[in-house]
Short mmCIF file of C-alpha atoms in Angstrom, two decimals:
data_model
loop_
_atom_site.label_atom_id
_atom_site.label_comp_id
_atom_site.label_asym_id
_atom_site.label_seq_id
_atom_site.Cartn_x
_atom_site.Cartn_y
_atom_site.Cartn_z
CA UNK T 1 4.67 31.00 -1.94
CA UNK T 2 1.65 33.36 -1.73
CA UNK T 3 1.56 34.46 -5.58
CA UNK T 4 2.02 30.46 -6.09
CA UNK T 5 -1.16 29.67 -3.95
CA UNK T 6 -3.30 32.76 -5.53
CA UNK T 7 -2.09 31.58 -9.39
CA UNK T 8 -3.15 28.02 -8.45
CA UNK T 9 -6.22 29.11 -7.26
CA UNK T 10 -7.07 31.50 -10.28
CA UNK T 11 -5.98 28.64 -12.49
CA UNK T 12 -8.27 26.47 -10.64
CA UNK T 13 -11.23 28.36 -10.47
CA UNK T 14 -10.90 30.47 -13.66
CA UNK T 15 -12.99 28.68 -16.67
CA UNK T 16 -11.38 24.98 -17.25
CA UNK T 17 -9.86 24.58 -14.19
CA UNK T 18 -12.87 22.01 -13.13
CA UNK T 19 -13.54 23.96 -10.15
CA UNK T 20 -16.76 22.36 -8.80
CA UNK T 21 -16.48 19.44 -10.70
CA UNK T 22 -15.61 18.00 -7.52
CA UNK T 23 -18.22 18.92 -5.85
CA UNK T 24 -20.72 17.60 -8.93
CA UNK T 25 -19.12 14.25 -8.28
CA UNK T 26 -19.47 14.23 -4.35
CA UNK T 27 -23.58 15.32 -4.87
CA UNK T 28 -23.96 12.69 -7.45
CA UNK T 29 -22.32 10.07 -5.20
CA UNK T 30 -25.00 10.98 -2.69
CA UNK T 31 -28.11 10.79 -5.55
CA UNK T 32 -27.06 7.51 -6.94
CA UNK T 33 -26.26 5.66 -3.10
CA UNK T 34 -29.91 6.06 -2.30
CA UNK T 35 -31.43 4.98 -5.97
CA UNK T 36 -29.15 1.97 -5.52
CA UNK T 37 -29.81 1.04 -1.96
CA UNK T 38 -33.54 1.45 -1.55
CA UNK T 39 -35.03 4.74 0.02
CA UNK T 40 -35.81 3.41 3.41
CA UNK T 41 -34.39 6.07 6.15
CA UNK T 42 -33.31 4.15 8.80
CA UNK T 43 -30.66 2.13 5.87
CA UNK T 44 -29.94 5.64 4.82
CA UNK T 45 -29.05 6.68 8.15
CA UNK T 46 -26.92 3.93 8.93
CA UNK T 47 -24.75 4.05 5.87
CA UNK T 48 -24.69 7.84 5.15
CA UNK T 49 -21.66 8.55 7.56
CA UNK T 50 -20.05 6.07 5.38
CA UNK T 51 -21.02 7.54 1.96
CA UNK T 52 -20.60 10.80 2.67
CA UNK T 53 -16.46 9.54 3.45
CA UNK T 54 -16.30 7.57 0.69
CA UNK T 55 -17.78 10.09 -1.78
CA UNK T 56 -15.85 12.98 -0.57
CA UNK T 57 -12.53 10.90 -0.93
CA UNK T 58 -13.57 9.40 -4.71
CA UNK T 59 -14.39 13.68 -5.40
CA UNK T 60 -11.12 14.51 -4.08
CA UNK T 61 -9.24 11.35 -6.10
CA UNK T 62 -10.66 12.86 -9.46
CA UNK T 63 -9.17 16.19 -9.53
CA UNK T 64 -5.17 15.14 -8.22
CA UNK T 65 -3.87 14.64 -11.36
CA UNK T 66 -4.30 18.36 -12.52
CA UNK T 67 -2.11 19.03 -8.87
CA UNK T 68 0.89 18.92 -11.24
CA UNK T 69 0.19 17.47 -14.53
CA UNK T 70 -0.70 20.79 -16.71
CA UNK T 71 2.21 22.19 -14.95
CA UNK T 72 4.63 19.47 -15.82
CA UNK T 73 3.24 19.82 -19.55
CA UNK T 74 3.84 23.16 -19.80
CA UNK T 75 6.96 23.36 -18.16
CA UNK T 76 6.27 25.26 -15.03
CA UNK T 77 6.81 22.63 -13.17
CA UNK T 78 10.63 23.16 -14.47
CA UNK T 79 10.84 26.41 -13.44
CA UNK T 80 9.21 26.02 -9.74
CA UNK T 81 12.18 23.94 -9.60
CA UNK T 82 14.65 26.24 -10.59
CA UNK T 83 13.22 29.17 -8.34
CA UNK T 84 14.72 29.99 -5.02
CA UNK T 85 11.32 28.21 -3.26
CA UNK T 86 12.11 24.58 -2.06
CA UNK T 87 10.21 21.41 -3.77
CA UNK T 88 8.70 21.00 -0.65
CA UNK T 89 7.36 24.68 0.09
CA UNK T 90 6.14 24.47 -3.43
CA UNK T 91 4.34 21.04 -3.33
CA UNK T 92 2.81 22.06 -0.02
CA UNK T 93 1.47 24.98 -1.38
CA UNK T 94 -0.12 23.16 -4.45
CA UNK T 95 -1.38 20.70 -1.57
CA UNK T 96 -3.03 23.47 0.13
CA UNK T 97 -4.75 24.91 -3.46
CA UNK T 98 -6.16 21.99 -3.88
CA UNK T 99 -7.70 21.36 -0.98
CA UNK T 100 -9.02 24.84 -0.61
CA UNK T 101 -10.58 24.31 -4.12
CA UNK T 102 -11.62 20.70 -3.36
CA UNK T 103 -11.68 19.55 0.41
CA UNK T 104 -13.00 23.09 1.55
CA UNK T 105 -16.05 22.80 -0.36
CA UNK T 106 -16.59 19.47 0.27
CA UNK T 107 -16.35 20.16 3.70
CA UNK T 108 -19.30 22.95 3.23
CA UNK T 109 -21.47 20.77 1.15
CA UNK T 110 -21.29 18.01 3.33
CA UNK T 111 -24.20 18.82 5.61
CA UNK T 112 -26.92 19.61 3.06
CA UNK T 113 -25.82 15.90 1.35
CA UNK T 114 -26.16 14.78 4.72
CA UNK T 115 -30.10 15.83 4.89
CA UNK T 116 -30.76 14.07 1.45
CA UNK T 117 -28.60 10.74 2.99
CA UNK T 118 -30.75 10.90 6.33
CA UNK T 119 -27.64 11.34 8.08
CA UNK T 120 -29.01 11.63 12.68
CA UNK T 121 -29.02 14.78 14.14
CA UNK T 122 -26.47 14.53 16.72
CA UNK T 123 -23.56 13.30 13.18
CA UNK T 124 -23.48 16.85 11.86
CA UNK T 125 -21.09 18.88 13.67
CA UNK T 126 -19.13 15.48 13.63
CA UNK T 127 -19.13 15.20 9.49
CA UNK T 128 -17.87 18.66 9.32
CA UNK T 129 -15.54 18.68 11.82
CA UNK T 130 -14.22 15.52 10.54
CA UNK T 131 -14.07 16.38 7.07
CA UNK T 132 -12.32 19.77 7.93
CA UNK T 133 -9.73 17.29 9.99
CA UNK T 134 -9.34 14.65 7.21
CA UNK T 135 -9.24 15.99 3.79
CA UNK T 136 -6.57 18.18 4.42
CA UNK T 137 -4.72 14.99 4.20
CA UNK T 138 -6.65 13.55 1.62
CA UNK T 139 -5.22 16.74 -0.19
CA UNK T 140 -1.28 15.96 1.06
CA UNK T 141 -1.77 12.23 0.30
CA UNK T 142 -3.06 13.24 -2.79
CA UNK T 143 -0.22 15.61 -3.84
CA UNK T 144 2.22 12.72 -3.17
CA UNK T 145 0.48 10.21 -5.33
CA UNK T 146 0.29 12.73 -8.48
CA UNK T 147 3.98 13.47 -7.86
CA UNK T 148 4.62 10.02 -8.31
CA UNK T 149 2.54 9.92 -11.89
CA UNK T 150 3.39 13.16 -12.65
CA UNK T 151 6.05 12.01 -15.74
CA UNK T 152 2.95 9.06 -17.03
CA UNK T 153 1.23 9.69 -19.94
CA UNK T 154 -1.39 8.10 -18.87
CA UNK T 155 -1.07 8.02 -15.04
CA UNK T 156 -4.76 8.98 -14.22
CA UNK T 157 -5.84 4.85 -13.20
CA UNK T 158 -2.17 4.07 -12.15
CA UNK T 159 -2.34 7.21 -9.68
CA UNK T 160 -6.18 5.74 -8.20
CA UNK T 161 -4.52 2.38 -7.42
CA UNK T 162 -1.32 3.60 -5.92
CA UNK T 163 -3.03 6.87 -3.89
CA UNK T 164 -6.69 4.53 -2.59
CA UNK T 165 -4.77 1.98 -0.13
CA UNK T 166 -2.81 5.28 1.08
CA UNK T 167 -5.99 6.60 1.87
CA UNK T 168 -7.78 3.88 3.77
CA UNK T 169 -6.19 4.94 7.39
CA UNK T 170 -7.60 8.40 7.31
CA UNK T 171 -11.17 7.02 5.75
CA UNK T 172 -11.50 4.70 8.57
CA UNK T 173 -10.83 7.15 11.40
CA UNK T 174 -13.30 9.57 9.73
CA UNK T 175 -16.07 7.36 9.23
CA UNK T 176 -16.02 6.37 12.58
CA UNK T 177 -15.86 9.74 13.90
CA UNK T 178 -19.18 10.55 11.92
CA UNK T 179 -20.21 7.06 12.90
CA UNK T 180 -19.61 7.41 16.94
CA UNK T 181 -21.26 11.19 16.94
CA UNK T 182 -24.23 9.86 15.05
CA UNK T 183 -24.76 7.18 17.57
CA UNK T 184 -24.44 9.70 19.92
CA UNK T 185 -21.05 7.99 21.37
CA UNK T 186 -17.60 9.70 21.92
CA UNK T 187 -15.45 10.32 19.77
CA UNK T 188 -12.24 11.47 21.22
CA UNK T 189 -10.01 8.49 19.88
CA UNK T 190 -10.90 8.33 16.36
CA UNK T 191 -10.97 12.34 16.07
CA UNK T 192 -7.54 12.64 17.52
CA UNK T 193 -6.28 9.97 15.54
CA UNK T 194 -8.06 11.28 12.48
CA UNK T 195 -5.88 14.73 13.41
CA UNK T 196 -2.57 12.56 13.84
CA UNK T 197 -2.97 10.96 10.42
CA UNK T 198 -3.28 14.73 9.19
CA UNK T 199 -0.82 16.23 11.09
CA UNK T 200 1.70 13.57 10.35
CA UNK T 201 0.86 13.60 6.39
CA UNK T 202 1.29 17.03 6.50
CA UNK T 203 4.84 17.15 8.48
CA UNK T 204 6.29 14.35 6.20
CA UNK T 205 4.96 13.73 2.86
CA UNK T 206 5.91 16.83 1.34
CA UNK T 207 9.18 15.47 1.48
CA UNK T 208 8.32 12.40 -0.28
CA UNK T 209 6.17 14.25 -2.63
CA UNK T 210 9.32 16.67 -3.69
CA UNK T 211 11.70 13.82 -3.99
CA UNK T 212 9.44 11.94 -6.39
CA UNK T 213 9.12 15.65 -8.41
CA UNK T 214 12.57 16.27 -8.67
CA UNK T 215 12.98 12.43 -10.13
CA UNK T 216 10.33 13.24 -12.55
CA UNK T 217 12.25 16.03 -14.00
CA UNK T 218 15.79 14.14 -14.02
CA UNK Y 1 35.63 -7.93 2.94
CA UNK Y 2 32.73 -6.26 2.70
CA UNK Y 3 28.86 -6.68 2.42
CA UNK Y 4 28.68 -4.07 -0.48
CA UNK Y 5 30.87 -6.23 -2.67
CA UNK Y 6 27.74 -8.11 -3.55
CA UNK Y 7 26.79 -4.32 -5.22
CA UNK Y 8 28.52 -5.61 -7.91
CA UNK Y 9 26.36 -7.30 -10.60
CA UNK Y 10 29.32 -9.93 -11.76
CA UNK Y 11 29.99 -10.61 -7.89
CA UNK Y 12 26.52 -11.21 -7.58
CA UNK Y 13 26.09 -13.23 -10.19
CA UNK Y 14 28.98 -15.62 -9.71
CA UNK Y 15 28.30 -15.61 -6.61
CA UNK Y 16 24.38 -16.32 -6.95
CA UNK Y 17 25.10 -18.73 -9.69
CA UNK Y 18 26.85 -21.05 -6.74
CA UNK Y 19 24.90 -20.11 -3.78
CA UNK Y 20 21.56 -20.67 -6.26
CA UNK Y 21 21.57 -24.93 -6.11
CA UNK Y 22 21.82 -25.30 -2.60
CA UNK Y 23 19.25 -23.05 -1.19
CA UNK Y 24 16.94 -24.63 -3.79
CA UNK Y 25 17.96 -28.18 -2.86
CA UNK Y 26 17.27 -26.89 1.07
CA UNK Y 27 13.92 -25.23 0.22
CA UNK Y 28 12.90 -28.26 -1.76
CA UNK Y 29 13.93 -30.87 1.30
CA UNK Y 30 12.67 -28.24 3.86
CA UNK Y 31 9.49 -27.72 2.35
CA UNK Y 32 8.56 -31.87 1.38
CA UNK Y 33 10.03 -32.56 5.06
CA UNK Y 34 7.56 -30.19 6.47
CA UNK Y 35 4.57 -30.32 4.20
CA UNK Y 36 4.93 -34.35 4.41
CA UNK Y 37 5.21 -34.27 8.20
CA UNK Y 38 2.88 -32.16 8.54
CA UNK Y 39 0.26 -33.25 6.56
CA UNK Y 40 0.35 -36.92 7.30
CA UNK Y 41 2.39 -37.53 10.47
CA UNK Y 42 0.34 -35.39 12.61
CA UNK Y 43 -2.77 -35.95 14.35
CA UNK Y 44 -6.27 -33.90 13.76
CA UNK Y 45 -7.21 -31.04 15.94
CA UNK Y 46 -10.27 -31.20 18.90
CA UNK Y 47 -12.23 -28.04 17.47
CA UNK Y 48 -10.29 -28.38 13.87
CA UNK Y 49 -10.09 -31.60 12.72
CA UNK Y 50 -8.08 -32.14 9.16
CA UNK Y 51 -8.77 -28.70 8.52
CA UNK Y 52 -5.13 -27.22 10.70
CA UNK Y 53 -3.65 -29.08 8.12
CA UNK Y 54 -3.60 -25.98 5.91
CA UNK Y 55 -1.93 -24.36 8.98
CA UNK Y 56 1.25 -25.53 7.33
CA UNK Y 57 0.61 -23.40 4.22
CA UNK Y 58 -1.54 -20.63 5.59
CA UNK Y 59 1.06 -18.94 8.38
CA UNK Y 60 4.67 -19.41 6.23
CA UNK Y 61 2.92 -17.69 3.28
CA UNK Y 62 1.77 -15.18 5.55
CA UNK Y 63 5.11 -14.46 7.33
CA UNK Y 64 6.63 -14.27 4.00
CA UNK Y 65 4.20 -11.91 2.17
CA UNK Y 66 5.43 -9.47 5.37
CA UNK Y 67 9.07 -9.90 5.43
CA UNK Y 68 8.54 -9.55 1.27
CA UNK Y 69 7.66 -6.01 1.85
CA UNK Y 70 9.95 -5.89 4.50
CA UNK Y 71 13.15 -7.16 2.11
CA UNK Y 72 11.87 -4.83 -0.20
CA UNK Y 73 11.85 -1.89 2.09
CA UNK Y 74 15.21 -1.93 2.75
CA UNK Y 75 16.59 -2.73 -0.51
CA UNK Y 76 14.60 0.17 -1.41
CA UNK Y 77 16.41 1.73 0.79
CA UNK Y 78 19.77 0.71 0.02
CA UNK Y 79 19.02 1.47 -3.05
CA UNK Y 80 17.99 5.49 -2.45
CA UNK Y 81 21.55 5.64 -0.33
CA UNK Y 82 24.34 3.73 -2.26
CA UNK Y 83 22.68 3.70 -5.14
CA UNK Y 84 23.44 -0.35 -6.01
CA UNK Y 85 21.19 -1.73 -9.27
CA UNK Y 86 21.12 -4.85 -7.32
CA UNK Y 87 19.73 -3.76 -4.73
CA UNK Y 88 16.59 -1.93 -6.77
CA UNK Y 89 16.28 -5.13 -9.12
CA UNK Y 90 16.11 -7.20 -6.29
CA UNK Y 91 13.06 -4.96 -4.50
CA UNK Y 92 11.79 -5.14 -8.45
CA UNK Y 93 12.03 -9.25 -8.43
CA UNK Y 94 10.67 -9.73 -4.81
CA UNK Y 95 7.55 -7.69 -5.71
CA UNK Y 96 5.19 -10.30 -7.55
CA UNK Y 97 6.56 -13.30 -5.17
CA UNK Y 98 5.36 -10.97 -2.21
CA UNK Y 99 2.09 -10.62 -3.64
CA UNK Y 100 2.14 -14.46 -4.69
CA UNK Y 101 2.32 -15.02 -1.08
CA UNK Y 102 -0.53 -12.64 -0.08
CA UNK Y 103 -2.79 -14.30 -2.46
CA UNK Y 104 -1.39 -17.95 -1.00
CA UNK Y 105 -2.37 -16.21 2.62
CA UNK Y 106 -5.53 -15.24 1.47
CA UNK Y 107 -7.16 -17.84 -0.55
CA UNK Y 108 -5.66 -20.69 2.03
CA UNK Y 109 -7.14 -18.62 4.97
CA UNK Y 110 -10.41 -18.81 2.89
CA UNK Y 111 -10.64 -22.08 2.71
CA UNK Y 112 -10.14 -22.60 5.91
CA UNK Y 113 -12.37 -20.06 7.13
CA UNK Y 114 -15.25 -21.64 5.27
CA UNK Y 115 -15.39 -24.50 7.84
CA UNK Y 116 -14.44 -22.65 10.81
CA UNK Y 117 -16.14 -19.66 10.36
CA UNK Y 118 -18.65 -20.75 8.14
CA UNK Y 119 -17.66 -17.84 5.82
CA UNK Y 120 -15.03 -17.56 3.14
CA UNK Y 121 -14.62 -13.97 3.55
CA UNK Y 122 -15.67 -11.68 6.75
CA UNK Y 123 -13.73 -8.32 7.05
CA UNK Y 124 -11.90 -8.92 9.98
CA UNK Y 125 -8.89 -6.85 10.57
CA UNK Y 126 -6.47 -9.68 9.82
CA UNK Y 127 -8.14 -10.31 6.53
CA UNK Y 128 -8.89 -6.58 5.61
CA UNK Y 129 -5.02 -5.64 6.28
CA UNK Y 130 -3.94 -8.51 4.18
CA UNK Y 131 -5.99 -7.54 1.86
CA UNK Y 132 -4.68 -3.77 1.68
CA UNK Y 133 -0.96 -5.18 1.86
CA UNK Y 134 -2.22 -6.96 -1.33
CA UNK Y 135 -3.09 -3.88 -2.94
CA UNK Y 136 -0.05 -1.98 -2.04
CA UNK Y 137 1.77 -5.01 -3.76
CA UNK Y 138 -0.08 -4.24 -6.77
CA UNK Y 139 0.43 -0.26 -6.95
CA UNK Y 140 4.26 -1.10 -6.74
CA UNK Y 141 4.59 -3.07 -9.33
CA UNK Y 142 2.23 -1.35 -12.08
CA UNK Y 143 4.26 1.46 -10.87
CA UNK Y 144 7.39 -0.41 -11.77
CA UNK Y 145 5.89 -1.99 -14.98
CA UNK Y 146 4.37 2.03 -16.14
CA UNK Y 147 7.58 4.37 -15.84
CA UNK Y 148 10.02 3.60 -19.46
CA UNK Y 149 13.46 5.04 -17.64
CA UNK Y 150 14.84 1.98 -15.34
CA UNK Y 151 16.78 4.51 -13.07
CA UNK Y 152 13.70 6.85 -12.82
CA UNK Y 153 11.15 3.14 -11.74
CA UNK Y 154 13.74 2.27 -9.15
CA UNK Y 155 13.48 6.26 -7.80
CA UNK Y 156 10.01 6.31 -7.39
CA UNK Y 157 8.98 3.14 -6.72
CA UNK Y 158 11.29 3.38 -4.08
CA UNK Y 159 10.06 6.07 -2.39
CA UNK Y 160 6.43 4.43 -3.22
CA UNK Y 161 7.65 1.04 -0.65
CA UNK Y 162 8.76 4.20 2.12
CA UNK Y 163 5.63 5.95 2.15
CA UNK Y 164 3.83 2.58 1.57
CA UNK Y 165 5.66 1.09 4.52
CA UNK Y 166 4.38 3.67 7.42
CA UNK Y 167 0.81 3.62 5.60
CA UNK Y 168 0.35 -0.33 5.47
CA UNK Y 169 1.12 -0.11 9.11
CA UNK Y 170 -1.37 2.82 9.68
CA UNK Y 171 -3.59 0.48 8.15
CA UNK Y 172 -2.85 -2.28 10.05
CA UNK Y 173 -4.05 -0.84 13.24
CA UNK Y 174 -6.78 1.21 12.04
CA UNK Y 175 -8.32 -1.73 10.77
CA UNK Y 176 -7.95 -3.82 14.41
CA UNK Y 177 -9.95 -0.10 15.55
CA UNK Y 178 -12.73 -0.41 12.67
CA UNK Y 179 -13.93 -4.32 13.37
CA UNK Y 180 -13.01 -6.42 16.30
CA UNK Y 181 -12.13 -9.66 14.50
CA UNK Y 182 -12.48 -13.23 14.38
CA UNK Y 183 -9.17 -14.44 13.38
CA UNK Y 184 -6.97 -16.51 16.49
CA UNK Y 185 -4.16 -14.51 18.07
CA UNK Y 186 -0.19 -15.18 17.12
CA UNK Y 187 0.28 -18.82 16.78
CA UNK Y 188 3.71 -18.60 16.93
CA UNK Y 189 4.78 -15.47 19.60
CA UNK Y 190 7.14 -16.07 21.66
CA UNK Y 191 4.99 -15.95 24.59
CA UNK Y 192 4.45 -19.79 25.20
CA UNK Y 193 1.44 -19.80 26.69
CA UNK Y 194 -0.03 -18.44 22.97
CA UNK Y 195 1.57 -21.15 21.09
CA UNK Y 196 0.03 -24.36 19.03
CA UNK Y 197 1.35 -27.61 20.82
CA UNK Y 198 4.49 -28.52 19.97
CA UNK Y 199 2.99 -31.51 17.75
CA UNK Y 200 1.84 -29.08 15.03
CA UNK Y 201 4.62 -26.39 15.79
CA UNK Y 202 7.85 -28.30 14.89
CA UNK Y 203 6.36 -29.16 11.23
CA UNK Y 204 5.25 -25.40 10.81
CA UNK Y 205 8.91 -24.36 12.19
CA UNK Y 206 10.25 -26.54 9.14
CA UNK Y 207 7.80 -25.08 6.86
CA UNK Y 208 8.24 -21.98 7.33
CA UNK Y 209 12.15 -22.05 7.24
CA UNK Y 210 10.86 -24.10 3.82
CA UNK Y 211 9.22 -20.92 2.82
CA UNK Y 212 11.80 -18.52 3.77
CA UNK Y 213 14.36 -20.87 1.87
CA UNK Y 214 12.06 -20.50 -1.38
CA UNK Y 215 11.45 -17.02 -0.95
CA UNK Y 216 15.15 -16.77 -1.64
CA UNK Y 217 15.55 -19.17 -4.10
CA UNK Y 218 12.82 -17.01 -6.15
CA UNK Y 219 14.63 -13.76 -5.57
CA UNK Y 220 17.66 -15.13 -6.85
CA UNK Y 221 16.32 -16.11 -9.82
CA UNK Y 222 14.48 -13.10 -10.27
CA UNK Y 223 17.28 -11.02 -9.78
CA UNK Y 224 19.13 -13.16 -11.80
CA UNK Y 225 16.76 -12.89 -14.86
CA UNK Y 226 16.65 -8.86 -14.22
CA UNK Y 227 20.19 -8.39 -14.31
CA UNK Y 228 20.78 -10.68 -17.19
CA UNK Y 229 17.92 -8.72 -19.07
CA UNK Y 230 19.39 -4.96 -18.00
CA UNK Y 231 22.80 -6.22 -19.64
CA UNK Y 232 20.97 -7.14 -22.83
CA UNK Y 233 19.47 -3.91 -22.81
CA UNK Y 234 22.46 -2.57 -22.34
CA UNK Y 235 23.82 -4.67 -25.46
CA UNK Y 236 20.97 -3.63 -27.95
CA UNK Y 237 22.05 -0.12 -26.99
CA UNK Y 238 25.45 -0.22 -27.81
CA UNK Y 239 24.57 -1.89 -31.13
CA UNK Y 240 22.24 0.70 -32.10
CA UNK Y 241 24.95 3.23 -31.44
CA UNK Y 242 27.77 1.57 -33.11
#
């Protein structure tokens, strides 16, 4: 499981892996809100907890499909199936390389974009803590949806439409956690059902994620 | 006797091919009965006016674009543990009428928010979750309509109305968290102090047994049509062997 998770990383972050090209997409998302909505801070301020949620999810969406598609083209997707390591360690691990190359970073970046969106004071600690909380799952969720697409030729647009409505509980909960700690309200509920929505995603759709794998390579 | 002899396509069919005229002759007189009564035989609301007269298409379509998903759900199901083709082709045929129904539940509840509410759209959670279920209906069946191997569709897109299931619901009360909402409470709950008067509910009872009655008359059909169409396949296969 460990040499897995260090081979996806090198793949990842070695030269055409699109390492960073999430993170590209996530600071864009947070140039072109402002040049669309008007500069005015106190606008700003009240969207950016939003944004910043919305951007982070649409960076994580873009880099699923290379989860498991270059694998499933070159046919090591085949032999991770053959090897003594469950589907479901194996898609878990995957899960977890792609969040460390996507979510993690986004979860780092997410203050500074958080100065240029005039994001209040008090939201910070919030963002990050709710970021670190939700993409996790954004990462599992993720997995599942690319599993499902894995055997398309063109499953890139069909895997947006079928992973977005799957992601819509956890974008809630963590835009109103950066919402509520930018007002400067409490946050307990949506935080700890932010970290159910995780937790759960974690526990189960690994399972779901491995099924759909092993039908892809029927 | 057993439930599972419906499994069998030709069971199905001969057995669909007789069941098929009634339940459309009893969705047809449900539905006129109902519509009719309720449309002209009833009188006009205090706050409402004429407009509760779309009551009568508004809640049916939305009780059937749930127990759509729900149907589906479980033939899904089915269909992951016995492995029955009927069972997946019927999940496959109930898909568009489901989302048919959403759209009914949506643009009727439009229309009728526009005088109410004085909006045609406001995200309320009602609306937003509908609106998601909506969506879900569409993954499923592009998903359906985008993998070549029939077996492989029913596989994943079964797994897709699972997962699909527990996250529509997620949505449905993270939503009620996100906005409080304008939309009126159950109409219908069992609860009788919650409940329209009886003047408007017996016509919407009707209506909706109307709508439940074509619901099945469509998934017949549907069915039907898939089966017939997986047997041609099956025909231009053997040809091209032979």
């Amino acid at each position: 499981m460990i040499a897995l998770l260090f081979r996806d990383l090198r793949l990842a972050v070695r030269a055409g892996g699109g390492f960073g090209l999430g993170l590209a997409f996530f600071l864009l998302v947070a140039v072109i809100v402002p040049l669309g909505v008007g500069p005015e801070p106190a606008t700003l301020a009240r969207i950016a907890p939003g944004i910043l949620w919305v951007g982070a999810l649409l960076s994580c969406l873009l880099s699923l499909d290379r989860i498991f598609a270059l694998d499933f083209e070159d046919g090591s997707l085949d032999l991770l199936a053959t090897s003594p390591l469950p589907m479901e360690g194996a898609v878990a691990v995957k899960a977890l390389a792609h969040w460390l190359v996507t979510g993690l970073p986004l979860v780092l970046a997410a203050p500074v974009l958080g100065v240029l969106l005039n994001l209040p004071l008090p939201g910070y600690p919030w963002l990050v803590i709710s970021l670190a909380l939700g993409t996790p799952a954004l990462s599992i969720i993720g997995a599942f949806g690319a599993a499902l697409t894995v055997g398309l030729k063109r499953g890139g647009l069909l895997m947006s439409l079928l992973v977005l409505p799957l992601y819509m509980p956890t974008l809630i909960f963590g835009a109103e956690v950066v919402k509520r700690g930018a007002a400067g309200m409490t946050v307990a509920t949506p935080l700890a059902l932010l970290a159910a929505i995780t937790a759960g995603a974690l526990a189960l759709l690994p399972f779901a994620a491995a099924a759909a794998i092993r039908v892809n390579l029927r | 006797m057993s439930i599972w002899e419906y499994a069998n396509p030709k069971k199905f069919m001969q057995t669909s091919a007789f069941l098929l005229p009634w339940v459309t002759g009893l969705a047809l007189i449900a539905m006129l009965v109902g519509l009719v009564w309720g449309f002209f035989f009833t009188p006009d609301a205090d706050k409402f006016g004429a407009t509760v007269k779309i009551i009568y298409l508004h809640v049916p379509a939305a009780m059937m674009a749930i127990s759509a998903w729900t149907m589906m759900l479980v033939t899904s199901l089915i269909w992951l543990i016995r492995r029955h083709h009927v069972s997946a082709l019927a999940a496959k045929a109930a898909a568009p009428i489901g989302l048919m129904f959403t759209v009914i539940g949506l643009v009727t509840g439009a229309i009728w928010g526009q005088p109410m509410w004085g909006t045609w759209w406001a995200w309320d959670p009602r609306l937003t979750a509908f609106l998601i279920l909506a969506l879900f209906y569409l993954g499923y069946i592009a998903l359906w309509a985008a993998v070549e191997n029939p077996d492989t569709a029913a596989d994943l897109t079964s797994v897709l109305a699972i997962v699909g299931s527990v996250f529509a619901f997620l949505s449905r009360y993270a939503v009620l968290f996100w906005n409080q909402g304008l939309h009126q409470g159950a109409s219908l709950s069992l609860d009788e102090q919650e409940n329209v008067s009886d003047v408007y509910w017996l016509p919407l009872v009707v209506c909706i047994a109307g709508f439940v009655l074509l619901f099945v008359t469509l998934v017949l059909i549907r069915t039907r049509t898939e089966i017939r169409s997986r047997r041609l396949q099956a025909l231009l296969t053997r040809e091209r062997l032979a």
